[in-house]
Short mmCIF file of C-alpha atoms in Angstrom, two decimals:
data_model
loop_
_atom_site.label_atom_id
_atom_site.label_comp_id
_atom_site.label_asym_id
_atom_site.label_seq_id
_atom_site.Cartn_x
_atom_site.Cartn_y
_atom_site.Cartn_z
CA UNK A 1 28.87 7.83 -92.83
CA UNK A 2 26.00 9.51 -94.21
CA UNK A 3 24.61 13.12 -92.58
CA UNK A 4 20.86 14.00 -93.29
CA UNK A 5 18.66 16.52 -92.38
CA UNK A 6 15.74 14.08 -93.25
CA UNK A 7 14.46 11.98 -89.99
CA UNK A 8 12.09 9.76 -89.20
CA UNK A 9 9.99 11.01 -86.49
CA UNK A 10 9.79 7.46 -84.85
CA UNK A 11 13.20 6.93 -85.60
CA UNK A 12 14.19 9.86 -83.96
CA UNK A 13 12.28 9.57 -81.17
CA UNK A 14 13.18 5.49 -80.10
CA UNK A 15 16.91 6.77 -80.71
CA UNK A 16 16.42 9.89 -77.57
CA UNK A 17 13.95 7.53 -75.62
CA UNK A 18 16.56 4.85 -75.84
CA UNK A 19 19.79 7.13 -75.07
CA UNK A 20 21.31 7.31 -71.90
CA UNK A 21 21.60 10.57 -72.19
CA UNK A 22 18.80 11.48 -74.26
CA UNK A 23 17.29 14.74 -73.05
CA UNK A 24 13.96 17.10 -74.02
CA UNK A 25 16.15 19.74 -75.94
CA UNK A 26 17.28 16.79 -78.72
CA UNK A 27 13.74 15.66 -79.08
CA UNK A 28 11.67 16.32 -81.96
CA UNK A 29 9.26 17.64 -79.46
CA UNK A 30 11.14 20.27 -79.12
CA UNK A 31 12.22 21.12 -82.50
CA UNK A 32 8.61 21.22 -83.52
CA UNK A 33 8.46 23.49 -80.63
CA UNK A 34 11.15 25.82 -81.93
CA UNK A 35 9.49 26.05 -85.16
CA UNK A 36 6.83 27.99 -83.96
CA UNK A 37 9.31 30.37 -82.23
CA UNK A 38 10.13 33.78 -83.86
CA UNK A 39 13.49 34.78 -84.92
CA UNK A 40 14.67 31.11 -84.54
CA UNK A 41 15.22 28.31 -86.81
CA UNK A 42 16.07 24.77 -85.56
CA UNK A 43 17.96 22.59 -87.30
CA UNK A 44 18.51 18.38 -86.96
CA UNK A 45 21.43 16.23 -88.41
CA UNK A 46 21.20 12.61 -88.15
CA UNK A 47 24.27 10.33 -88.94
CA UNK A 48 23.90 6.99 -90.46
CA UNK A 49 26.38 4.35 -90.46
CA UNK A 50 27.14 2.11 -93.21
CA UNK A 51 24.42 -0.21 -93.10
CA UNK A 52 22.00 2.76 -92.69
CA UNK A 53 21.20 2.57 -89.27
CA UNK A 54 20.71 5.98 -87.34
CA UNK A 55 23.77 6.06 -84.84
CA UNK A 56 23.76 10.02 -84.06
CA UNK A 57 21.48 12.81 -83.92
CA UNK A 58 22.32 16.86 -83.38
CA UNK A 59 19.47 19.05 -82.93
CA UNK A 60 20.24 22.46 -82.48
CA UNK A 61 18.77 26.19 -83.03
CA UNK A 62 19.84 29.32 -85.40
CA UNK A 63 18.53 32.04 -83.54
CA UNK A 64 19.20 36.06 -83.68
CA UNK A 65 18.05 39.33 -81.77
CA UNK A 66 16.84 41.52 -84.32
CA UNK A 67 16.47 41.81 -88.06
CA UNK A 68 18.33 43.12 -90.64
CA UNK A 69 21.86 44.24 -89.73
CA UNK A 70 20.94 43.16 -86.20
CA UNK A 71 20.48 39.98 -87.31
CA UNK A 72 23.81 39.76 -88.45
CA UNK A 73 25.42 40.80 -85.65
CA UNK A 74 23.64 38.64 -82.98
CA UNK A 75 23.06 35.47 -85.11
CA UNK A 76 23.85 32.38 -83.44
CA UNK A 77 23.58 28.21 -83.32
CA UNK A 78 23.00 26.77 -79.95
CA UNK A 79 22.82 23.19 -78.92
CA UNK A 80 21.30 22.06 -75.86
CA UNK A 81 22.55 18.58 -74.56
CA UNK A 82 23.66 16.96 -77.97
CA UNK A 83 24.75 15.74 -80.23
CA UNK A 84 23.78 11.95 -78.72
CA UNK A 85 25.80 8.85 -80.10
CA UNK A 86 25.65 5.22 -80.26
CA UNK A 87 28.04 2.62 -81.11
CA UNK A 88 31.59 1.39 -79.83
CA UNK A 89 34.15 4.45 -79.43
CA UNK A 90 35.39 4.24 -83.15
CA UNK A 91 31.92 4.41 -84.22
CA UNK A 92 30.99 7.31 -82.10
CA UNK A 93 34.30 9.54 -82.95
CA UNK A 94 33.44 8.55 -86.72
CA UNK A 95 29.79 9.94 -86.32
CA UNK A 96 31.07 12.89 -84.19
CA UNK A 97 33.33 13.67 -86.64
CA UNK A 98 30.96 13.56 -89.63
CA UNK A 99 28.57 15.41 -87.83
CA UNK A 100 30.82 18.32 -86.51
CA UNK A 101 31.96 18.36 -90.45
CA UNK A 102 28.28 19.25 -91.17
CA UNK A 103 27.50 21.30 -88.76
CA UNK A 104 30.24 24.10 -89.26
CA UNK A 105 29.15 23.69 -93.22
CA UNK A 106 25.35 24.59 -92.25
CA UNK A 107 26.63 27.31 -89.56
CA UNK A 108 29.54 29.04 -91.46
CA UNK A 109 28.02 31.75 -93.09
CA UNK A 110 24.78 31.65 -91.12
CA UNK A 111 26.11 32.01 -87.39
CA UNK A 112 28.42 34.39 -85.54
CA UNK A 113 29.49 31.35 -83.58
CA UNK A 114 28.14 27.91 -82.50
CA UNK A 115 28.28 26.77 -79.13
CA UNK A 116 27.37 23.39 -77.42
CA UNK A 117 25.95 23.82 -74.04
CA UNK A 118 26.76 20.08 -72.25
CA UNK A 119 24.92 18.12 -69.87
CA UNK A 120 27.47 15.44 -70.04
CA UNK A 121 31.11 14.83 -70.52
CA UNK A 122 33.07 15.19 -73.75
CA UNK A 123 36.36 15.03 -71.98
CA UNK A 124 37.25 11.95 -74.31
CA UNK A 125 36.13 13.73 -77.77
CA UNK A 126 37.27 16.93 -77.24
CA UNK A 127 40.07 16.45 -79.80
CA UNK A 128 37.78 15.70 -82.66
CA UNK A 129 35.77 18.88 -81.57
CA UNK A 130 39.33 20.40 -81.72
CA UNK A 131 39.74 19.70 -85.02
CA UNK A 132 37.11 21.67 -86.27
CA UNK A 133 38.08 24.70 -84.27
CA UNK A 134 35.95 24.25 -81.46
CA UNK A 135 37.13 25.42 -77.96
CA UNK A 136 36.17 24.14 -74.58
CA UNK A 137 35.06 26.62 -71.74
CA UNK A 138 34.60 25.59 -68.30
CA UNK A 139 31.05 25.88 -67.23
CA UNK A 140 29.68 24.77 -63.66
CA UNK A 141 26.28 23.31 -63.39
CA UNK A 142 24.20 21.75 -60.17
CA UNK A 143 22.00 18.65 -60.59
CA UNK A 144 19.89 17.69 -57.55
CA UNK A 145 19.56 13.99 -57.79
CA UNK A 146 15.91 12.75 -56.55
CA UNK A 147 15.10 10.11 -54.43
CA UNK A 148 14.28 6.74 -56.22
CA UNK A 149 10.72 5.59 -57.32
CA UNK A 150 8.99 3.91 -54.14
CA UNK A 151 9.60 6.93 -51.55
CA UNK A 152 5.98 7.33 -49.95
CA UNK A 153 7.05 9.92 -47.61
CA UNK A 154 4.95 13.68 -48.35
CA UNK A 155 6.72 15.30 -50.61
CA UNK A 156 8.70 18.30 -48.58
CA UNK A 157 12.02 19.24 -48.29
CA UNK A 158 12.64 16.53 -46.16
CA UNK A 159 13.15 14.18 -49.12
CA UNK A 160 16.09 15.90 -50.29
CA UNK A 161 18.55 15.21 -47.48
CA UNK A 162 21.28 17.67 -48.99
CA UNK A 163 19.17 20.88 -48.87
CA UNK A 164 19.82 23.55 -46.45
CA UNK A 165 17.90 24.11 -43.43
CA UNK A 166 17.25 27.51 -44.19
CA UNK A 167 15.85 26.72 -47.89
CA UNK A 168 13.31 24.11 -45.66
CA UNK A 169 12.33 27.18 -43.71
CA UNK A 170 12.02 29.43 -46.43
CA UNK A 171 9.70 27.45 -48.47
CA UNK A 172 7.64 26.54 -45.39
CA UNK A 173 7.34 30.15 -44.21
CA UNK A 174 6.79 31.32 -47.78
CA UNK A 175 3.92 28.86 -48.62
CA UNK A 176 2.03 29.26 -45.17
CA UNK A 177 2.55 33.17 -45.21
CA UNK A 178 -0.13 33.33 -48.24
CA UNK A 179 2.08 32.66 -51.21
CA UNK A 180 0.48 29.79 -53.75
CA UNK A 181 2.24 27.66 -56.47
CA UNK A 182 -0.29 27.35 -59.38
CA UNK A 183 -0.50 26.37 -63.01
CA UNK A 184 -1.23 29.50 -64.91
CA UNK A 185 -4.65 29.82 -65.18
CA UNK A 186 -4.79 31.78 -68.38
CA UNK A 187 -2.42 33.99 -71.10
CA UNK A 188 -2.65 37.25 -68.89
CA UNK A 189 -0.95 35.10 -65.90
CA UNK A 190 1.57 33.94 -67.93
CA UNK A 191 1.80 37.90 -69.22
CA UNK A 192 2.78 38.98 -65.86
CA UNK A 193 5.40 36.02 -65.50
CA UNK A 194 7.07 37.22 -68.58
CA UNK A 195 7.02 40.85 -67.45
CA UNK A 196 8.56 40.16 -64.33
CA UNK A 197 11.60 38.24 -66.26
CA UNK A 198 11.71 41.06 -68.99
CA UNK A 199 12.63 43.60 -66.31
CA UNK A 200 15.33 41.00 -64.67
CA UNK A 201 16.82 40.15 -68.07
CA UNK A 202 16.92 43.88 -69.58
CA UNK A 203 18.03 45.82 -65.97
CA UNK A 204 19.90 43.14 -63.82
CA UNK A 205 21.13 40.23 -66.25
CA UNK A 206 21.47 42.19 -69.36
CA UNK A 207 21.38 39.70 -71.79
CA UNK A 208 18.80 38.99 -74.35
CA UNK A 209 15.30 37.01 -73.28
CA UNK A 210 13.61 34.78 -75.94
CA UNK A 211 10.59 36.21 -77.76
CA UNK A 212 7.35 36.38 -76.07
CA UNK A 213 6.22 33.90 -78.50
CA UNK A 214 8.73 31.24 -77.15
CA UNK A 215 6.66 31.78 -73.70
CA UNK A 216 3.23 31.65 -75.75
CA UNK A 217 3.99 28.45 -77.39
CA UNK A 218 5.31 26.77 -74.17
CA UNK A 219 2.23 27.70 -72.60
CA UNK A 220 0.08 26.22 -75.26
CA UNK A 221 2.29 22.77 -74.68
CA UNK A 222 1.98 22.57 -71.48
CA UNK A 223 -1.32 20.75 -71.04
CA UNK A 224 -1.51 17.31 -72.12
CA UNK A 225 -3.30 16.72 -75.39
CA UNK A 226 -6.06 14.09 -74.52
CA UNK A 227 -5.65 11.01 -75.23
CA UNK A 228 -2.15 10.92 -73.83
CA UNK A 229 -0.77 7.54 -72.55
CA UNK A 230 2.19 9.35 -70.86
CA UNK A 231 1.95 11.13 -67.72
CA UNK A 232 4.16 14.21 -68.28
CA UNK A 233 3.06 17.19 -70.88
CA UNK A 234 4.81 16.86 -73.94
CA UNK A 235 7.06 19.68 -73.25
CA UNK A 236 7.31 20.64 -69.87
CA UNK A 237 5.33 22.41 -66.91
CA UNK A 238 5.01 26.30 -66.22
CA UNK A 239 4.32 27.30 -62.40
CA UNK A 240 3.80 30.66 -60.70
CA UNK A 241 4.11 32.01 -57.38
CA UNK A 242 0.81 34.31 -56.51
CA UNK A 243 0.40 36.41 -53.31
CA UNK A 244 -2.73 38.12 -52.77
CA UNK A 245 -3.76 38.00 -56.35
CA UNK A 246 -0.44 39.06 -57.75
CA UNK A 247 1.80 36.79 -59.84
CA UNK A 248 5.21 37.43 -58.13
CA UNK A 249 7.35 34.76 -59.58
CA UNK A 250 7.41 31.55 -61.44
CA UNK A 251 9.58 28.84 -63.40
CA UNK A 252 9.39 27.65 -66.96
CA UNK A 253 10.46 23.85 -67.15
CA UNK A 254 11.08 21.52 -69.73
CA UNK A 255 10.74 17.91 -68.83
CA UNK A 256 11.97 14.51 -70.16
CA UNK A 257 10.05 11.48 -69.84
CA UNK A 258 10.43 10.30 -66.35
CA UNK A 259 14.18 11.23 -66.49
CA UNK A 260 14.74 14.95 -65.63
CA UNK A 261 13.36 18.28 -65.56
CA UNK A 262 15.53 21.78 -66.07
CA UNK A 263 15.22 25.14 -64.84
CA UNK A 264 15.21 26.98 -68.12
CA UNK A 265 13.41 30.59 -66.94
CA UNK A 266 12.91 31.59 -63.32
CA UNK A 267 12.12 35.00 -61.72
CA UNK A 268 10.61 36.17 -58.56
CA UNK A 269 10.25 39.52 -56.79
CA UNK A 270 12.11 38.82 -54.36
CA UNK A 271 13.18 42.29 -52.74
CA UNK A 272 9.41 43.42 -52.80
CA UNK A 273 8.28 40.00 -51.20
CA UNK A 274 10.94 38.96 -48.82
CA UNK A 275 8.58 37.03 -46.81
CA UNK A 276 6.91 34.93 -49.71
CA UNK A 277 10.40 33.69 -50.87
CA UNK A 278 9.13 33.64 -54.74
CA UNK A 279 12.28 32.56 -56.37
CA UNK A 280 12.63 30.03 -53.60
CA UNK A 281 9.20 29.20 -53.86
CA UNK A 282 9.48 29.06 -57.77
CA UNK A 283 12.61 26.36 -57.78
CA UNK A 284 11.06 24.37 -55.23
CA UNK A 285 7.94 24.15 -57.27
CA UNK A 286 9.43 22.24 -60.27
CA UNK A 287 11.54 19.78 -57.76
CA UNK A 288 7.92 19.08 -56.16
CA UNK A 289 6.74 18.12 -59.38
CA UNK A 290 9.41 15.78 -59.94
CA UNK A 291 9.31 14.15 -56.80
CA UNK A 292 5.41 13.72 -57.28
CA UNK A 293 6.51 12.50 -60.87
CA UNK A 294 9.38 10.13 -59.79
CA UNK A 295 11.73 11.66 -62.16
CA UNK A 296 15.42 10.97 -61.42
CA UNK A 297 16.88 14.58 -61.39
CA UNK A 298 16.44 18.39 -61.31
CA UNK A 299 19.01 20.30 -63.37
CA UNK A 300 19.64 23.98 -63.03
CA UNK A 301 20.85 24.41 -66.25
CA UNK A 302 24.35 26.28 -65.28
CA UNK A 303 25.69 27.88 -62.48
CA UNK A 304 28.38 30.33 -63.97
CA UNK A 305 32.35 30.29 -64.26
CA UNK A 306 34.46 28.65 -61.64
CA UNK A 307 36.77 31.78 -61.73
CA UNK A 308 34.04 33.90 -61.31
CA UNK A 309 31.82 34.94 -58.17
CA UNK A 310 28.21 34.32 -58.68
CA UNK A 311 25.43 34.91 -56.33
CA UNK A 312 22.97 32.77 -58.18
CA UNK A 313 25.09 29.87 -57.59
CA UNK A 314 25.64 30.40 -53.72
CA UNK A 315 21.38 30.48 -54.04
CA UNK A 316 21.44 27.08 -56.11
CA UNK A 317 23.71 25.59 -54.12
CA UNK A 318 21.36 25.36 -50.87
CA UNK A 319 19.22 23.25 -52.61
CA UNK A 320 21.79 20.63 -52.69
CA UNK A 321 23.24 18.52 -55.73
CA UNK A 322 26.20 18.02 -57.75
CA UNK A 323 28.50 20.07 -58.77
CA UNK A 324 29.68 19.51 -62.02
CA UNK A 325 31.77 21.12 -64.75
CA UNK A 326 30.34 19.58 -68.21
CA UNK A 327 31.41 23.02 -69.75
CA UNK A 328 30.53 24.93 -73.31
CA UNK A 329 32.20 24.07 -76.77
CA UNK A 330 32.33 26.91 -78.83
CA UNK A 331 33.60 27.97 -82.47
CA UNK A 332 33.84 31.51 -83.70
CA UNK A 333 32.55 30.96 -87.01
CA UNK A 334 33.17 35.09 -87.98
CA UNK A 335 36.11 36.40 -85.59
CA UNK A 336 36.18 39.57 -87.12
CA UNK A 337 32.03 40.11 -86.77
CA UNK A 338 32.15 38.20 -83.57
CA UNK A 339 34.66 40.62 -82.13
CA UNK A 340 32.62 43.85 -83.52
CA UNK A 341 29.24 42.61 -82.10
CA UNK A 342 30.75 41.77 -78.27
CA UNK A 343 31.95 45.63 -78.47
CA UNK A 344 28.37 46.94 -79.59
CA UNK A 345 27.14 44.65 -77.05
CA UNK A 346 29.20 45.37 -74.10
CA UNK A 347 28.90 49.40 -74.99
CA UNK A 348 25.07 48.57 -75.37
CA UNK A 349 25.26 46.75 -71.71
CA UNK A 350 26.91 49.89 -69.88
CA UNK A 351 24.66 52.26 -71.46
CA UNK A 352 21.49 50.29 -69.64
CA UNK A 353 23.76 50.02 -66.59
CA UNK A 354 23.57 54.18 -66.72
#
């Protein structure tokens, strides 16, 4: 088994597109996107069998919050929905083993921890992860399975039988009450969306928000590049909720082919605009896009730990969907520094709360 950081774009694209668990987060398009984001460095590992045939791909990102000492204390490697493997069980295990070995080598002195955010089950392969010091952590998610292609009914909540009646009512009330779902017309509207997100993450979620360059570059890649043979934008969509000329919410959602759309960033001024339900409409905007474009699913990208009460999970549950626990798989690369950084983060969060 050979591992390389060089891979043909054509081979990579074909591999991801043909894989049953393929996702935008393992694609060359997202690799190219992350190269343009400040304080993010993408990494791709390609595995080739003895016949030099591509049998595995892992795409992850090194990311941090600050420069200097802050970079040392906030660096991490995150892998969304990977790696992707092919072949029989023996080959998959050999491929995974080789990829993890190289990943540990690439990250050990560069990231405090490495984390896989899973979009499918690794239950049968956890022993391979454990061999390299990884630990499985329970994490829940909701995935809304969408109606099959061919359903020609109007795109409303009625197309989703598991959506609660209260959600359907809120969508109707929000839209009839003057709220609009729009595409960002300019960078100023995107900044309004970003400012809502910034305050949400700083004062309520108390977790780092991606740098502005992330949103700016995503925006630049949400319009099709003509002439384009594909029906979807290269990366995904941004939809904003507007009321009386003001942006009051929105969603940033990557899209993968005709398969799935993902809720990456979402927000809404729900307390200030109770009758417009901006967070509900933002979620619906992505689901509506998926229905209009015959996608298979809408992925909420996480709803917390199973043993911890989480209001967001209750909010998302009312859209319907399958509750899954694909979990996260994490390796602490530098335990001493990690514990120090975690203590510092908790203290900082406490001061922000005060």
